[in-house]
Structure formats: structure tokens, C-alpha cells
Amino acid sequence: MNKLYTLVCLLALLGCSDFLEEYSQDKAYVQSYEDLDELLLGNAYFSRNNSENWGAGNSESFYYPWIHVIADELAQNVTSSSWFPAGTSTFGYHTWQLKIYEGPDGNTVWDEGVDYRHLYNHINACNMILDELDAFTGENEVDKQNISRIAGECHFLRGVYYFLLVNFYGKPYSATSASTDPAVPLKLTAYVEDKYYVRNSVEEVYGQIEKDLLMAEDFLKDVPKKSVWRADINAVRLMLSRMYLHMSSYVNAKKYAEMVTSTGPQLTDLNLFSGDEFLTPNLSELIFSTGTSSLPGNVTFSPNYNYGNNYLISSELYGAYHPEVGNDLRLKYFVVEDGGTICYRKLQGESSSKTELSDVFVLRTAEAWLNLAEAAACSDDEITARKALNVLREKRIRQDAFDETEVDALSGLALVRFIREERQRELCLEGHRWFDLRRYRVAEKYAQPVSLTRVVTHKVQGANWWDYDVQWIRKYELSTEDAAWVMPLPEAEVDKNTGMQNNPREERGYKSINN
């Protein structure tokens, strides 16, 4: 049998501890690097075609949409007639439960293993494509450049996926414990191995992420950008900056952030912006996006459309923009007060329609400026930190109200705290907040305790379909030392791999509010 045909069959049929499921839509013989490029786009990248909501049973359709409800960016919309579908299906994540897959009534409403499977499926696709790519050398410079691009994209994606996995299922990187903190198994081979998998350490996984991203940089450094849906050199360098920031490797984080701010797309100036929604594929500062949008239809975007929009912008996020001052333009384009309701507009505008752009993995130049600011401030280069922060804020604060001396007066802990607050404002609901809160707790410089509080109202349907009765109101808390800052591994994977220990997590206590 043709070796490359075998690759396609493997992508479709074989699994390794259920890491691989059927994704390939093309069963034809792979005879050229162009065919591998098609496999890359169809099997290694996140899927972008989706129009579902978060309702029970739809977890397979999304990539970790719970990342939006687990931190402090969204709150339950208690004015909604019910708490369905979004609220019940993500209740376990929203309140940091031991059994994250259960709803408020104890019934299974979410597939806890779907994200684990998705990410390893894509990793295995990258492994197989990289293995088979060695068969092609290229007959001319165009061929060689495309082969280099495919290799670079595969290494980038594999690095990204392990970055997500280690930050879901491992503790945040801390130099004092990373070598012993368990993370996830590293699988870098293109073939199926008949063995039990063990968890590599956080240090080992980050080492592989670094290796993959540096290889991606080497492969993509002279390759022109293909589209916002395909990784390029700026995407790689921004991920390197993010990775090093998570590792508290501030000099390296600063180095790669500066590369992106120098050669990447320029920031969009909200003083000149006139669109209805900020995050679109045509956004000038957009570098890369992969995956689906899950916020439209699940988060309130209008005071006149609450049914089914079971989450809304939290008071913590809205308050971060200092609405009492009113000079932050993100209050017009990111989160908007409309008729007494705080609405989300950044991605979806004034519509519940799904968009092409992901809301869990998107890379923008704004992050590079923030990474640069934080890394510089933590490596005793406060001049660079303040300058980077002001470059961003000049594009976000109303022109007649922008005052650079507000930032210039900051130093030390106050400066770093302000930068982190700016991250909260700028990168809201793009999949950053949970990861950021985790790393702040163990950062080498200016570590800060983080605790979260959640009040939940649970309703059940009454005599009529439009009639819902309050069953209980409860308050949940997540302290800075709580084990629930690390997600539990899927029970199915722990059961299959004898000897693999799961992350510790306890039953979540609560305080009853209504009785």
C-alpha cells in the first residue's frame, strides 16, 4: 500500500488512547506536498465551521468555550427566563466543581474529555504530516518555500496545542517546581504505540513547546504570510513571547515581543474606528486566528434580546474600564452599557450570529505591546514598559483625554499591576484571562494572590414553558491556593493509562444565599 495513503487512513481510523478520531475528509492518495498542505489545513488546524450553541450535547462542536466562564469575565444573566442552555452545560466549569461535566442538578451535561481529544487529534495530525514531509525536497524555490512553510506551521501548531494542554492540566510554570509538577503526556511520534502513557512534567512540556516554536521560527522566517488563518513568523514570535512570559523568562519575552511590535501589523486606532464590531478577519492588527466563535448567542449583546443569552459581562470586567471616567473607547467597541444592560460587542457587534473569527485563540499586535510592557517592567526596564503601554493606550483612550503622564508616574508593583489590568481590558474574552490569573499567582516577579467569587441562581421550569422557579441561590469561592486552578484530566484517560494520577480536586463547597 502507498505509504502516504497509509497516512490518510491513519488519520481517519487509528487512535492512541483515543487521541485520534476521524477528521480527514479526503481519502485520496497523497502524492505531493500540496496534499499534505490540505491535510494540514483540514486536520491540524482547529475547525472553523460551526453554528451551534453551548447547549448540552454540543460540547464536541467547540474548542474549550468554558474558558470564558471559569475566570471573572462573565456572570450569570439572572434576568434570562431560564439558565439554559449555556448556564447548565458549563455550570461545573463556572463554579469550579469536582465533576466539571455535571449540571446544577447532578446530571451529565458536558463531555469533559472533548478538549483533550481535540488537541491530541491535532497533535497527531502534525506528527504524521511532519513525518511524511521528509519525503519531499522540492524541485524549485517555490516548492522549497512551501515545504518549509508546512513544516513551520506544523511545529507552530504542535507547540500551541501543548501550550494549551499544559495550561489546562498542569500547574502554572514555576521554576522551583516545574521539573516535578505533572502535566500531560508528550507524544511526538507519527505511529501508534502500544503502551500506557505517563504524564511528562511541566518543565518537559514547556521544553517541547519552546523547541517546536523555535523550529517554527526557523522554518517560517523567510516565508510570506499566506492568510490570517495560517500561522506566519509574527504568530510564532508572539507565541514565543507569551510562552516566555508564562515561564517568567522576561528577557526572552521582551525580545520576541519587540520583534512583533517592530515587524507585525500596526495597532488599530479606536479613535478612527467606525465599524460595528472590532474583531473581524479584516482587523488591521490581526495576526492569526484558528477555531470557532462561541460567544455569539450565549452572551448578552442587547437589552432587548435576553432569552438564551445566559451570560453577560461581569461587573469585574466592566468596572476595569472605569466607566465613571468614560474616556476608554473600548466601552464603545468591546463592552457597552445599553439600556442598563452591559452588553458584549467586541466580536459579535449587535448580533447573535456566529463569526468566522475564533474567540478562544486569536493573536493580535496588542498582545505583543502588553507582553513587551510586562516583560520590560519585570526585567528592570521600566522606561520601555511605560512607552509600550502608552503606545497601546494612545489607540484606546479618547484622543482629547489621553494623558501619557498617567502611566509615566507608575513604577514597580504599581506599574506591573496597571499593565495586568490593561491586559484584562484589552484582551477580554479572547481566551487569556484564566491563563493570566493562573500565572500571576506564581510569577517570579510581582506574584499576586488571586481569588474569585461566584453567585449562581438555579431555576427549573414551572407549570408553563415560560415559567421558571428559583430553586436556590449559592455563593462559590476559589481561593488563590485552591487545587481547582488546574483542570482534572478526563476520567477515561486516567482509567486507560494504568498508574496515571489525576489532579487533586475536592467537592466544591458553597454558601446558601436564599435560605
Short mmCIF file of C-alpha atoms in Angstrom, two decimals:
data_model
loop_
_atom_site.label_atom_id
_atom_site.label_comp_id
_atom_site.label_asym_id
_atom_site.label_seq_id
_atom_site.Cartn_x
_atom_site.Cartn_y
_atom_site.Cartn_z
CA MET A 1 0.00 0.00 0.00
CA ASN A 2 1.23 3.50 -0.79
CA LYS A 3 2.89 4.91 2.35
CA LEU A 4 1.18 8.26 2.05
CA TYR A 5 -2.19 6.64 1.57
CA THR A 6 -1.49 4.85 4.81
CA LEU A 7 -1.07 8.27 6.43
CA VAL A 8 -4.56 9.31 5.41
CA CYS A 9 -6.00 6.05 6.68
CA LEU A 10 -4.20 6.52 9.98
CA LEU A 11 -5.63 10.00 10.34
CA ALA A 12 -9.09 8.59 9.80
CA LEU A 13 -9.03 5.25 11.57
CA LEU A 14 -6.30 4.81 14.16
CA GLY A 15 -6.17 6.04 17.70
CA CYS A 16 -3.80 6.11 20.61
CA SER A 17 -5.65 6.11 23.92
CA ASP A 18 -8.45 7.78 21.93
CA PHE A 19 -6.14 10.66 20.97
CA LEU A 20 -7.17 10.35 17.33
CA GLU A 21 -10.60 10.34 15.74
CA GLU A 22 -11.85 10.68 12.21
CA TYR A 23 -11.11 14.15 10.88
CA SER A 24 -9.84 13.65 7.34
CA GLN A 25 -12.43 14.36 4.68
CA ASP A 26 -10.07 13.42 1.85
CA LYS A 27 -9.39 9.71 1.31
CA ALA A 28 -7.44 10.24 -1.92
CA TYR A 29 -3.81 9.26 -2.34
CA VAL A 30 -1.37 11.86 -1.05
CA GLN A 31 1.17 12.25 -3.81
CA SER A 32 2.65 15.70 -3.22
CA TYR A 33 3.38 18.26 -0.56
CA GLU A 34 0.24 20.07 -1.70
CA ASP A 35 -1.78 17.10 -0.46
CA LEU A 36 -0.03 17.34 2.89
CA ASP A 37 -0.89 21.03 2.94
CA GLU A 38 -4.55 20.10 2.55
CA LEU A 39 -4.23 17.64 5.41
CA LEU A 40 -2.59 20.37 7.47
CA LEU A 41 -5.47 22.74 6.89
CA GLY A 42 -8.17 20.11 7.38
CA ASN A 43 -6.70 18.05 10.22
CA ALA A 44 -4.05 20.02 12.10
CA TYR A 45 -5.73 23.42 12.37
CA PHE A 46 -8.82 23.96 14.51
CA SER A 47 -12.08 23.61 12.63
CA ARG A 48 -13.76 26.94 11.80
CA ASN A 49 -17.20 25.84 10.59
CA ASN A 50 -19.67 25.79 13.45
CA SER A 51 -23.07 27.25 14.20
CA GLU A 52 -24.07 25.55 17.45
CA ASN A 53 -24.56 26.91 20.96
CA TRP A 54 -23.24 25.63 24.28
CA GLY A 55 -26.32 23.54 24.95
CA ALA A 56 -25.99 20.09 26.48
CA GLY A 57 -24.69 17.64 23.90
CA ASN A 58 -22.90 20.27 21.81
CA SER A 59 -19.53 20.12 23.58
CA GLU A 60 -17.97 18.21 20.67
CA SER A 61 -18.58 21.18 18.38
CA PHE A 62 -16.42 23.69 20.24
CA TYR A 63 -12.92 24.26 21.49
CA TYR A 64 -12.92 24.87 25.28
CA PRO A 65 -15.67 27.55 25.37
CA TRP A 66 -15.70 27.14 29.15
CA ILE A 67 -12.52 29.23 29.25
CA HIS A 68 -14.81 32.27 29.12
CA VAL A 69 -16.88 31.36 32.20
CA ILE A 70 -14.22 29.96 34.52
CA ALA A 71 -12.47 33.24 35.31
CA ASP A 72 -14.07 36.62 36.10
CA GLU A 73 -15.13 37.98 32.71
CA LEU A 74 -18.71 36.69 32.56
CA ALA A 75 -21.53 36.41 35.08
CA GLN A 76 -24.85 34.61 35.02
CA ASN A 77 -27.64 36.62 33.41
CA VAL A 78 -30.28 36.20 36.10
CA THR A 79 -32.85 38.15 34.07
CA SER A 80 -32.90 35.41 31.46
CA SER A 81 -36.07 33.33 31.69
CA SER A 82 -34.05 30.20 32.41
CA TRP A 83 -30.49 29.07 32.73
CA PHE A 84 -30.44 27.04 29.56
CA PRO A 85 -28.54 26.10 27.50
CA ALA A 86 -25.29 27.88 28.30
CA GLY A 87 -25.62 28.06 32.06
CA THR A 88 -26.45 24.44 32.78
CA SER A 89 -23.93 22.96 30.37
CA THR A 90 -20.99 24.94 31.75
CA PHE A 91 -22.12 25.07 35.39
CA GLY A 92 -19.37 22.69 36.53
CA TYR A 93 -16.69 24.90 35.00
CA HIS A 94 -18.31 28.17 36.05
CA THR A 95 -18.32 27.10 39.72
CA TRP A 96 -15.09 25.02 39.73
CA GLN A 97 -16.81 21.75 40.60
CA LEU A 98 -15.09 18.42 41.20
CA LYS A 99 -17.27 16.91 38.47
CA ILE A 100 -16.96 19.63 35.87
CA TYR A 101 -19.19 17.71 33.48
CA GLU A 102 -22.28 17.85 35.71
CA GLY A 103 -25.06 20.43 35.73
CA PRO A 104 -26.62 22.00 38.83
CA ASP A 105 -28.94 19.01 39.23
CA GLY A 106 -26.07 16.50 39.12
CA ASN A 107 -26.81 15.22 35.61
CA THR A 108 -24.09 14.87 32.97
CA VAL A 109 -24.30 17.84 30.58
CA TRP A 110 -20.78 18.14 29.16
CA ASP A 111 -18.14 15.85 27.67
CA GLU A 112 -15.12 16.53 29.90
CA GLY A 113 -12.73 14.74 27.52
CA VAL A 114 -13.60 16.58 24.31
CA ASP A 115 -10.84 19.20 24.53
CA TYR A 116 -8.22 16.61 25.46
CA ARG A 117 -9.21 14.53 22.43
CA HIS A 118 -9.39 17.51 20.08
CA LEU A 119 -5.91 18.73 20.97
CA TYR A 120 -4.25 15.33 20.74
CA ASN A 121 -6.06 14.64 17.47
CA HIS A 122 -4.49 17.78 16.02
CA ILE A 123 -1.10 16.96 17.54
CA ASN A 124 -1.14 13.54 15.93
CA ALA A 125 -2.01 15.11 12.58
CA CYS A 126 1.02 17.39 12.96
CA ASN A 127 3.21 14.42 13.88
CA MET A 128 2.15 12.45 10.82
CA ILE A 129 2.48 15.35 8.40
CA LEU A 130 5.96 16.20 9.70
CA ASP A 131 6.99 12.57 9.36
CA GLU A 132 5.80 12.31 5.77
CA LEU A 133 7.07 15.75 4.75
CA ASP A 134 10.61 14.36 4.78
CA ALA A 135 9.76 12.57 1.53
CA PHE A 136 9.62 15.90 -0.33
CA THR A 137 12.58 18.13 -1.10
CA GLY A 138 11.10 20.40 -3.77
CA GLU A 139 12.15 20.90 -7.37
CA ASN A 140 12.39 24.69 -7.23
CA GLU A 141 12.46 27.59 -4.79
CA VAL A 142 8.67 27.87 -4.65
CA ASP A 143 8.39 24.19 -3.72
CA LYS A 144 11.08 24.51 -1.07
CA GLN A 145 9.43 27.56 0.43
CA ASN A 146 6.07 25.80 0.62
CA ILE A 147 7.59 22.70 2.19
CA SER A 148 9.31 24.94 4.75
CA ARG A 149 6.00 26.70 5.41
CA ILE A 150 4.17 23.42 6.02
CA ALA A 151 6.86 22.28 8.44
CA GLY A 152 6.79 25.64 10.22
CA GLU A 153 3.02 25.64 10.57
CA CYS A 154 3.05 22.09 11.96
CA HIS A 155 5.70 22.91 14.55
CA PHE A 156 3.84 26.09 15.50
CA LEU A 157 0.54 24.27 15.93
CA ARG A 158 2.05 21.43 17.92
CA GLY A 159 3.69 23.98 20.21
CA VAL A 160 0.39 25.86 20.62
CA TYR A 161 -1.56 22.70 21.41
CA TYR A 162 0.90 21.58 24.06
CA PHE A 163 0.82 25.11 25.48
CA LEU A 164 -2.95 24.79 25.86
CA LEU A 165 -2.74 21.29 27.31
CA VAL A 166 -0.10 22.15 29.89
CA ASN A 167 -2.08 25.21 30.98
CA PHE A 168 -5.30 23.22 31.25
CA TYR A 169 -3.99 20.13 33.01
CA GLY A 170 -0.71 21.20 34.64
CA LYS A 171 0.17 23.73 37.29
CA PRO A 172 1.35 27.14 36.07
CA TYR A 173 5.08 27.18 35.33
CA SER A 174 7.21 27.80 38.40
CA ALA A 175 10.98 27.32 38.18
CA THR A 176 11.06 25.86 41.68
CA SER A 177 8.64 23.01 40.95
CA ALA A 178 8.22 22.68 37.15
CA SER A 179 10.53 19.66 36.99
CA THR A 180 8.28 17.67 39.34
CA ASP A 181 4.82 19.12 38.63
CA PRO A 182 2.93 16.64 36.42
CA ALA A 183 1.43 17.93 33.17
CA VAL A 184 0.38 15.84 30.15
CA PRO A 185 1.91 13.05 28.07
CA LEU A 186 4.21 14.11 25.24
CA LYS A 187 3.51 12.21 22.05
CA LEU A 188 5.78 13.21 19.17
CA THR A 189 5.70 10.08 17.03
CA ALA A 190 3.62 9.50 13.92
CA TYR A 191 2.92 5.87 14.74
CA VAL A 192 0.62 4.23 17.23
CA GLU A 193 2.43 2.98 20.32
CA ASP A 194 1.09 0.05 22.31
CA LYS A 195 1.84 1.36 25.78
CA TYR A 196 0.43 3.14 28.75
CA TYR A 197 1.08 6.85 28.76
CA VAL A 198 2.59 8.74 31.66
CA ARG A 199 2.44 12.43 32.42
CA ASN A 200 5.51 14.42 31.50
CA SER A 201 6.46 17.26 33.81
CA VAL A 202 5.51 20.89 33.28
CA GLU A 203 9.19 21.58 32.58
CA GLU A 204 9.39 18.85 29.94
CA VAL A 205 6.25 20.03 28.16
CA TYR A 206 7.41 23.65 28.14
CA GLY A 207 10.75 22.43 26.81
CA GLN A 208 8.96 20.80 23.89
CA ILE A 209 6.83 23.89 23.28
CA GLU A 210 9.97 26.01 23.14
CA LYS A 211 11.65 23.57 20.77
CA ASP A 212 8.66 23.47 18.43
CA LEU A 213 8.20 27.23 18.35
CA LEU A 214 11.90 27.88 17.72
CA MET A 215 11.84 25.36 14.88
CA ALA A 216 8.72 27.06 13.52
CA GLU A 217 10.54 30.38 13.64
CA ASP A 218 13.41 28.93 11.64
CA PHE A 219 11.11 27.42 9.01
CA LEU A 220 8.87 30.50 8.64
CA LYS A 221 11.31 33.39 8.94
CA ASP A 222 11.60 33.91 5.16
CA VAL A 223 8.11 32.75 4.19
CA PRO A 224 5.46 35.33 3.19
CA LYS A 225 2.17 35.41 5.09
CA LYS A 226 -0.49 33.22 3.49
CA SER A 227 -3.60 34.42 5.37
CA VAL A 228 -4.85 35.19 8.87
CA TRP A 229 -5.98 31.56 9.06
CA ARG A 230 -2.42 30.27 8.61
CA ALA A 231 0.47 30.83 11.02
CA ASP A 232 3.30 33.15 9.97
CA ILE A 233 6.50 34.41 11.57
CA ASN A 234 4.69 37.04 13.64
CA ALA A 235 2.32 34.42 15.05
CA VAL A 236 5.30 32.28 16.04
CA ARG A 237 7.16 35.12 17.70
CA LEU A 238 4.08 36.30 19.56
CA MET A 239 3.57 32.78 20.91
CA LEU A 240 7.23 32.64 21.93
CA SER A 241 6.76 35.91 23.79
CA ARG A 242 3.65 34.57 25.52
CA MET A 243 5.35 31.29 26.43
CA TYR A 244 8.40 33.02 27.91
CA LEU A 245 6.16 35.38 29.88
CA HIS A 246 4.43 32.34 31.39
CA MET A 247 7.87 30.98 32.29
CA SER A 248 8.93 34.31 33.87
CA SER A 249 11.75 34.38 31.30
CA TYR A 250 11.35 38.13 30.96
CA VAL A 251 14.38 38.90 28.77
CA ASN A 252 13.24 36.41 26.13
CA ALA A 253 9.61 37.51 26.37
CA LYS A 254 10.71 41.09 25.80
CA LYS A 255 12.95 40.11 22.87
CA TYR A 256 10.19 38.36 20.92
CA ALA A 257 7.53 40.91 21.76
CA GLU A 258 9.78 43.65 20.37
CA MET A 259 10.16 41.68 17.13
CA VAL A 260 6.39 41.61 16.68
CA THR A 261 5.89 45.27 17.53
CA SER A 262 8.62 46.13 15.00
CA THR A 263 7.58 43.93 12.07
CA GLY A 264 3.99 42.95 12.77
CA PRO A 265 0.81 44.77 11.75
CA GLN A 266 0.19 48.14 13.32
CA LEU A 267 -2.35 48.72 16.08
CA THR A 268 -5.86 49.75 15.13
CA ASP A 269 -6.70 53.22 16.42
CA LEU A 270 -10.13 53.21 18.06
CA ASN A 271 -10.22 56.99 17.68
CA LEU A 272 -10.54 56.38 13.93
CA PHE A 273 -12.55 53.16 14.09
CA SER A 274 -16.08 53.15 12.71
CA GLY A 275 -17.14 49.51 12.45
CA ASP A 276 -19.91 47.79 14.40
CA GLU A 277 -17.64 45.01 15.67
CA PHE A 278 -13.95 45.19 16.45
CA LEU A 279 -12.81 41.59 15.98
CA THR A 280 -13.21 40.70 12.31
CA PRO A 281 -10.93 38.96 9.80
CA ASN A 282 -10.26 42.41 8.31
CA LEU A 283 -8.93 43.92 11.54
CA SER A 284 -5.64 45.60 10.66
CA GLU A 285 -3.81 44.37 13.78
CA LEU A 286 -4.95 40.76 13.43
CA ILE A 287 -2.08 38.29 13.11
CA PHE A 288 -3.72 34.87 13.29
CA SER A 289 -6.90 33.08 14.33
CA THR A 290 -7.97 29.47 14.47
CA GLY A 291 -11.13 27.79 15.74
CA THR A 292 -14.75 28.74 16.20
CA SER A 293 -16.73 31.51 17.82
CA SER A 294 -18.84 30.51 20.79
CA LEU A 295 -19.76 33.80 22.45
CA PRO A 296 -22.42 34.98 19.96
CA GLY A 297 -25.76 33.56 21.02
CA ASN A 298 -24.52 32.80 24.52
CA VAL A 299 -23.58 36.23 25.88
CA THR A 300 -25.96 39.20 26.08
CA PHE A 301 -25.40 41.67 23.24
CA SER A 302 -28.63 43.66 23.53
CA PRO A 303 -31.04 44.62 26.34
CA ASN A 304 -33.85 43.58 24.02
CA TYR A 305 -32.58 40.06 23.46
CA ASN A 306 -32.04 38.15 26.69
CA TYR A 307 -33.67 34.79 26.06
CA GLY A 308 -30.97 32.15 25.74
CA ASN A 309 -28.20 34.68 26.43
CA ASN A 310 -27.40 33.21 29.78
CA TYR A 311 -24.17 35.06 30.47
CA LEU A 312 -23.37 38.74 30.48
CA ILE A 313 -20.32 40.90 31.07
CA SER A 314 -19.29 40.70 34.71
CA SER A 315 -19.11 43.72 36.97
CA GLU A 316 -15.39 43.00 37.42
CA LEU A 317 -14.69 43.31 33.72
CA TYR A 318 -16.95 46.31 33.16
CA GLY A 319 -15.52 48.09 36.18
CA ALA A 320 -11.97 47.57 34.87
CA TYR A 321 -12.67 50.16 32.17
CA HIS A 322 -13.56 52.81 34.77
CA PRO A 323 -16.88 53.78 33.19
CA GLU A 324 -17.25 56.59 35.72
CA VAL A 325 -14.40 58.34 33.86
CA GLY A 326 -15.76 57.44 30.43
CA ASN A 327 -12.68 58.06 28.28
CA ASP A 328 -11.91 54.45 27.33
CA LEU A 329 -13.10 53.78 23.77
CA ARG A 330 -13.31 50.07 24.49
CA LEU A 331 -16.52 50.96 26.34
CA LYS A 332 -17.92 51.68 22.89
CA TYR A 333 -16.47 48.78 20.93
CA PHE A 334 -15.70 45.97 23.42
CA VAL A 335 -18.29 46.10 26.22
CA VAL A 336 -21.18 48.55 26.07
CA GLU A 337 -23.76 49.78 28.55
CA ASP A 338 -27.07 49.76 26.71
CA GLY A 339 -30.35 50.50 28.46
CA GLY A 340 -28.98 49.44 31.84
CA THR A 341 -27.57 46.16 30.46
CA ILE A 342 -23.85 45.57 29.97
CA CYS A 343 -23.50 44.03 26.52
CA TYR A 344 -20.69 42.28 24.69
CA ARG A 345 -19.89 43.83 21.29
CA LYS A 346 -16.19 43.16 20.64
CA LEU A 347 -16.66 40.11 18.43
CA GLN A 348 -20.31 39.97 17.53
CA GLY A 349 -21.37 43.59 17.29
CA GLU A 350 -25.13 43.92 17.73
CA SER A 351 -25.93 40.42 16.50
CA SER A 352 -26.10 36.88 17.85
CA SER A 353 -24.74 35.47 14.60
CA LYS A 354 -21.62 33.30 14.67
CA THR A 355 -18.49 34.82 13.19
CA GLU A 356 -15.55 33.45 11.26
CA LEU A 357 -13.12 34.57 13.91
CA SER A 358 -12.23 32.45 16.93
CA ASP A 359 -12.89 33.80 20.41
CA VAL A 360 -10.54 31.35 22.15
CA PHE A 361 -7.43 31.61 20.00
CA VAL A 362 -6.69 34.87 18.26
CA LEU A 363 -3.34 36.66 18.02
CA ARG A 364 -3.20 40.44 17.76
CA THR A 365 -0.43 43.03 17.84
CA ALA A 366 -2.00 44.46 21.01
CA GLU A 367 -0.84 41.41 22.96
CA ALA A 368 2.74 41.99 21.78
CA TRP A 369 2.72 45.51 23.25
CA LEU A 370 1.32 44.18 26.52
CA ASN A 371 3.81 41.32 26.65
CA LEU A 372 6.58 43.81 26.00
CA ALA A 373 5.35 46.13 28.73
CA GLU A 374 5.10 43.41 31.37
CA ALA A 375 8.35 41.69 30.45
CA ALA A 376 10.22 45.00 30.43
CA ALA A 377 8.74 46.08 33.77
CA CYS A 378 9.74 42.74 35.32
CA SER A 379 13.30 42.96 33.96
CA ASP A 380 14.05 46.44 35.32
CA ASP A 381 13.44 48.31 32.06
CA GLU A 382 10.56 50.48 33.18
CA ILE A 383 11.18 53.12 30.52
CA THR A 384 10.45 50.58 27.79
CA ALA A 385 7.49 49.24 29.78
CA ARG A 386 5.85 52.65 30.13
CA LYS A 387 6.49 53.50 26.49
CA ALA A 388 4.93 50.24 25.27
CA LEU A 389 1.91 50.74 27.49
CA ASN A 390 1.37 54.26 26.23
CA VAL A 391 1.66 53.15 22.59
CA LEU A 392 -1.33 50.87 23.16
CA ARG A 393 -3.34 53.24 25.34
CA GLU A 394 -2.99 56.10 22.84
CA LYS A 395 -5.01 53.91 20.44
CA ARG A 396 -7.63 53.01 23.05
CA ILE A 397 -8.26 56.21 25.03
CA ARG A 398 -10.30 59.07 23.62
CA GLN A 399 -7.87 61.40 21.88
CA ASP A 400 -8.83 64.51 23.83
CA ALA A 401 -8.43 62.65 27.15
CA PHE A 402 -5.23 60.63 26.61
CA ASP A 403 -2.54 61.58 29.12
CA GLU A 404 0.74 59.66 28.99
CA THR A 405 1.79 61.02 32.38
CA GLU A 406 -0.80 58.71 33.99
CA VAL A 407 1.45 55.79 33.09
CA ASP A 408 4.72 57.69 33.42
CA ALA A 409 4.02 58.19 37.13
CA LEU A 410 3.93 54.42 37.76
CA SER A 411 6.81 52.25 38.91
CA GLY A 412 7.49 48.83 40.45
CA LEU A 413 4.48 46.86 41.61
CA ALA A 414 2.07 49.66 40.71
CA LEU A 415 3.30 49.63 37.11
CA VAL A 416 3.03 45.85 36.77
CA ARG A 417 -0.45 45.83 38.30
CA PHE A 418 -1.54 48.52 35.83
CA ILE A 419 -0.14 46.50 32.91
CA ARG A 420 -2.03 43.43 34.08
CA GLU A 421 -5.22 45.46 34.39
CA GLU A 422 -4.64 46.70 30.85
CA ARG A 423 -4.42 43.07 29.72
CA GLN A 424 -7.79 42.47 31.35
CA ARG A 425 -9.29 45.39 29.45
CA GLU A 426 -7.64 44.81 26.08
CA LEU A 427 -7.64 41.02 25.77
CA CYS A 428 -11.04 40.35 27.31
CA LEU A 429 -12.89 37.26 26.13
CA GLU A 430 -10.14 36.10 23.80
CA GLY A 431 -9.08 33.16 25.98
CA HIS A 432 -6.34 34.88 28.01
CA ARG A 433 -7.82 35.71 31.39
CA TRP A 434 -7.84 32.26 33.05
CA PHE A 435 -4.26 31.60 31.97
CA ASP A 436 -3.15 35.04 33.14
CA LEU A 437 -4.73 34.69 36.57
CA ARG A 438 -3.02 31.31 36.98
CA ARG A 439 0.44 32.66 36.17
CA TYR A 440 0.11 35.83 38.25
CA ARG A 441 -0.06 33.62 41.34
CA VAL A 442 3.41 32.14 40.75
CA ALA A 443 5.16 34.85 38.71
CA GLU A 444 8.85 35.19 39.56
CA LYS A 445 8.47 38.97 39.82
CA TYR A 446 5.47 40.62 41.45
CA ALA A 447 3.48 37.47 42.20
CA GLN A 448 0.00 38.31 43.39
CA PRO A 449 -2.72 36.29 45.13
CA VAL A 450 -5.90 35.78 43.13
CA SER A 451 -9.31 34.72 44.40
CA LEU A 452 -12.64 34.52 42.61
CA THR A 453 -16.24 34.61 43.81
CA ARG A 454 -19.36 33.41 42.02
CA VAL A 455 -23.05 33.80 42.88
CA VAL A 456 -25.34 31.43 40.99
CA THR A 457 -29.12 31.29 40.75
CA HIS A 458 -30.58 27.95 39.68
CA LYS A 459 -34.04 27.86 38.11
CA VAL A 460 -36.21 24.99 36.92
CA GLN A 461 -39.16 25.02 34.59
CA GLY A 462 -42.52 25.53 36.21
CA ALA A 463 -46.02 24.66 35.05
CA ASN A 464 -45.61 26.57 31.78
CA TRP A 465 -42.64 26.61 29.40
CA TRP A 466 -42.09 30.32 30.05
CA ASP A 467 -42.39 29.95 33.82
CA TYR A 468 -39.20 29.22 35.77
CA ASP A 469 -38.89 28.96 39.53
CA VAL A 470 -35.80 29.72 41.61
CA GLN A 471 -34.55 26.57 43.33
CA TRP A 472 -31.56 28.04 45.09
CA ILE A 473 -29.02 30.84 45.11
CA ARG A 474 -25.47 29.90 46.09
CA LYS A 475 -22.12 31.59 46.51
CA TYR A 476 -18.96 29.76 45.43
CA GLU A 477 -15.36 30.80 46.05
CA LEU A 478 -11.99 29.89 44.53
CA SER A 479 -9.04 30.83 46.73
CA THR A 480 -5.55 31.52 45.45
CA GLU A 481 -4.24 28.17 46.74
CA ASP A 482 -7.21 26.10 45.58
CA ALA A 483 -6.39 22.94 43.61
CA ALA A 484 -9.11 23.82 41.09
CA TRP A 485 -6.77 26.22 39.28
CA VAL A 486 -5.76 23.03 37.45
CA MET A 487 -8.36 21.16 35.42
CA PRO A 488 -8.93 17.46 36.12
CA LEU A 489 -7.76 15.04 33.46
CA PRO A 490 -10.61 13.22 31.71
CA GLU A 491 -11.54 10.20 33.79
CA ALA A 492 -11.48 7.97 30.71
CA GLU A 493 -7.81 8.78 30.06
CA VAL A 494 -6.81 8.14 33.66
CA ASP A 495 -8.64 4.81 33.61
CA LYS A 496 -6.97 3.68 30.38
CA ASN A 497 -3.45 4.60 31.42
CA THR A 498 -2.78 2.47 34.47
CA GLY A 499 -0.79 4.34 37.06
CA MET A 500 -1.58 7.82 35.74
CA GLN A 501 -2.58 10.03 38.65
CA ASN A 502 -5.26 12.66 38.25
CA ASN A 503 -5.03 16.21 39.50
CA PRO A 504 -6.38 16.56 43.05
CA ARG A 505 -9.69 18.37 43.38
CA GLU A 506 -12.29 18.43 46.13
CA GLU A 507 -16.05 18.74 46.28
CA ARG A 508 -16.89 22.43 45.95
CA GLY A 509 -18.48 23.96 49.00
CA TYR A 510 -20.90 26.86 48.85
CA LYS A 511 -22.80 29.34 50.96
CA SER A 512 -26.57 29.33 50.59
CA ILE A 513 -27.87 32.83 49.87
CA ASN A 514 -31.65 32.38 49.73
CA ASN A 515 -32.30 30.27 52.83
#
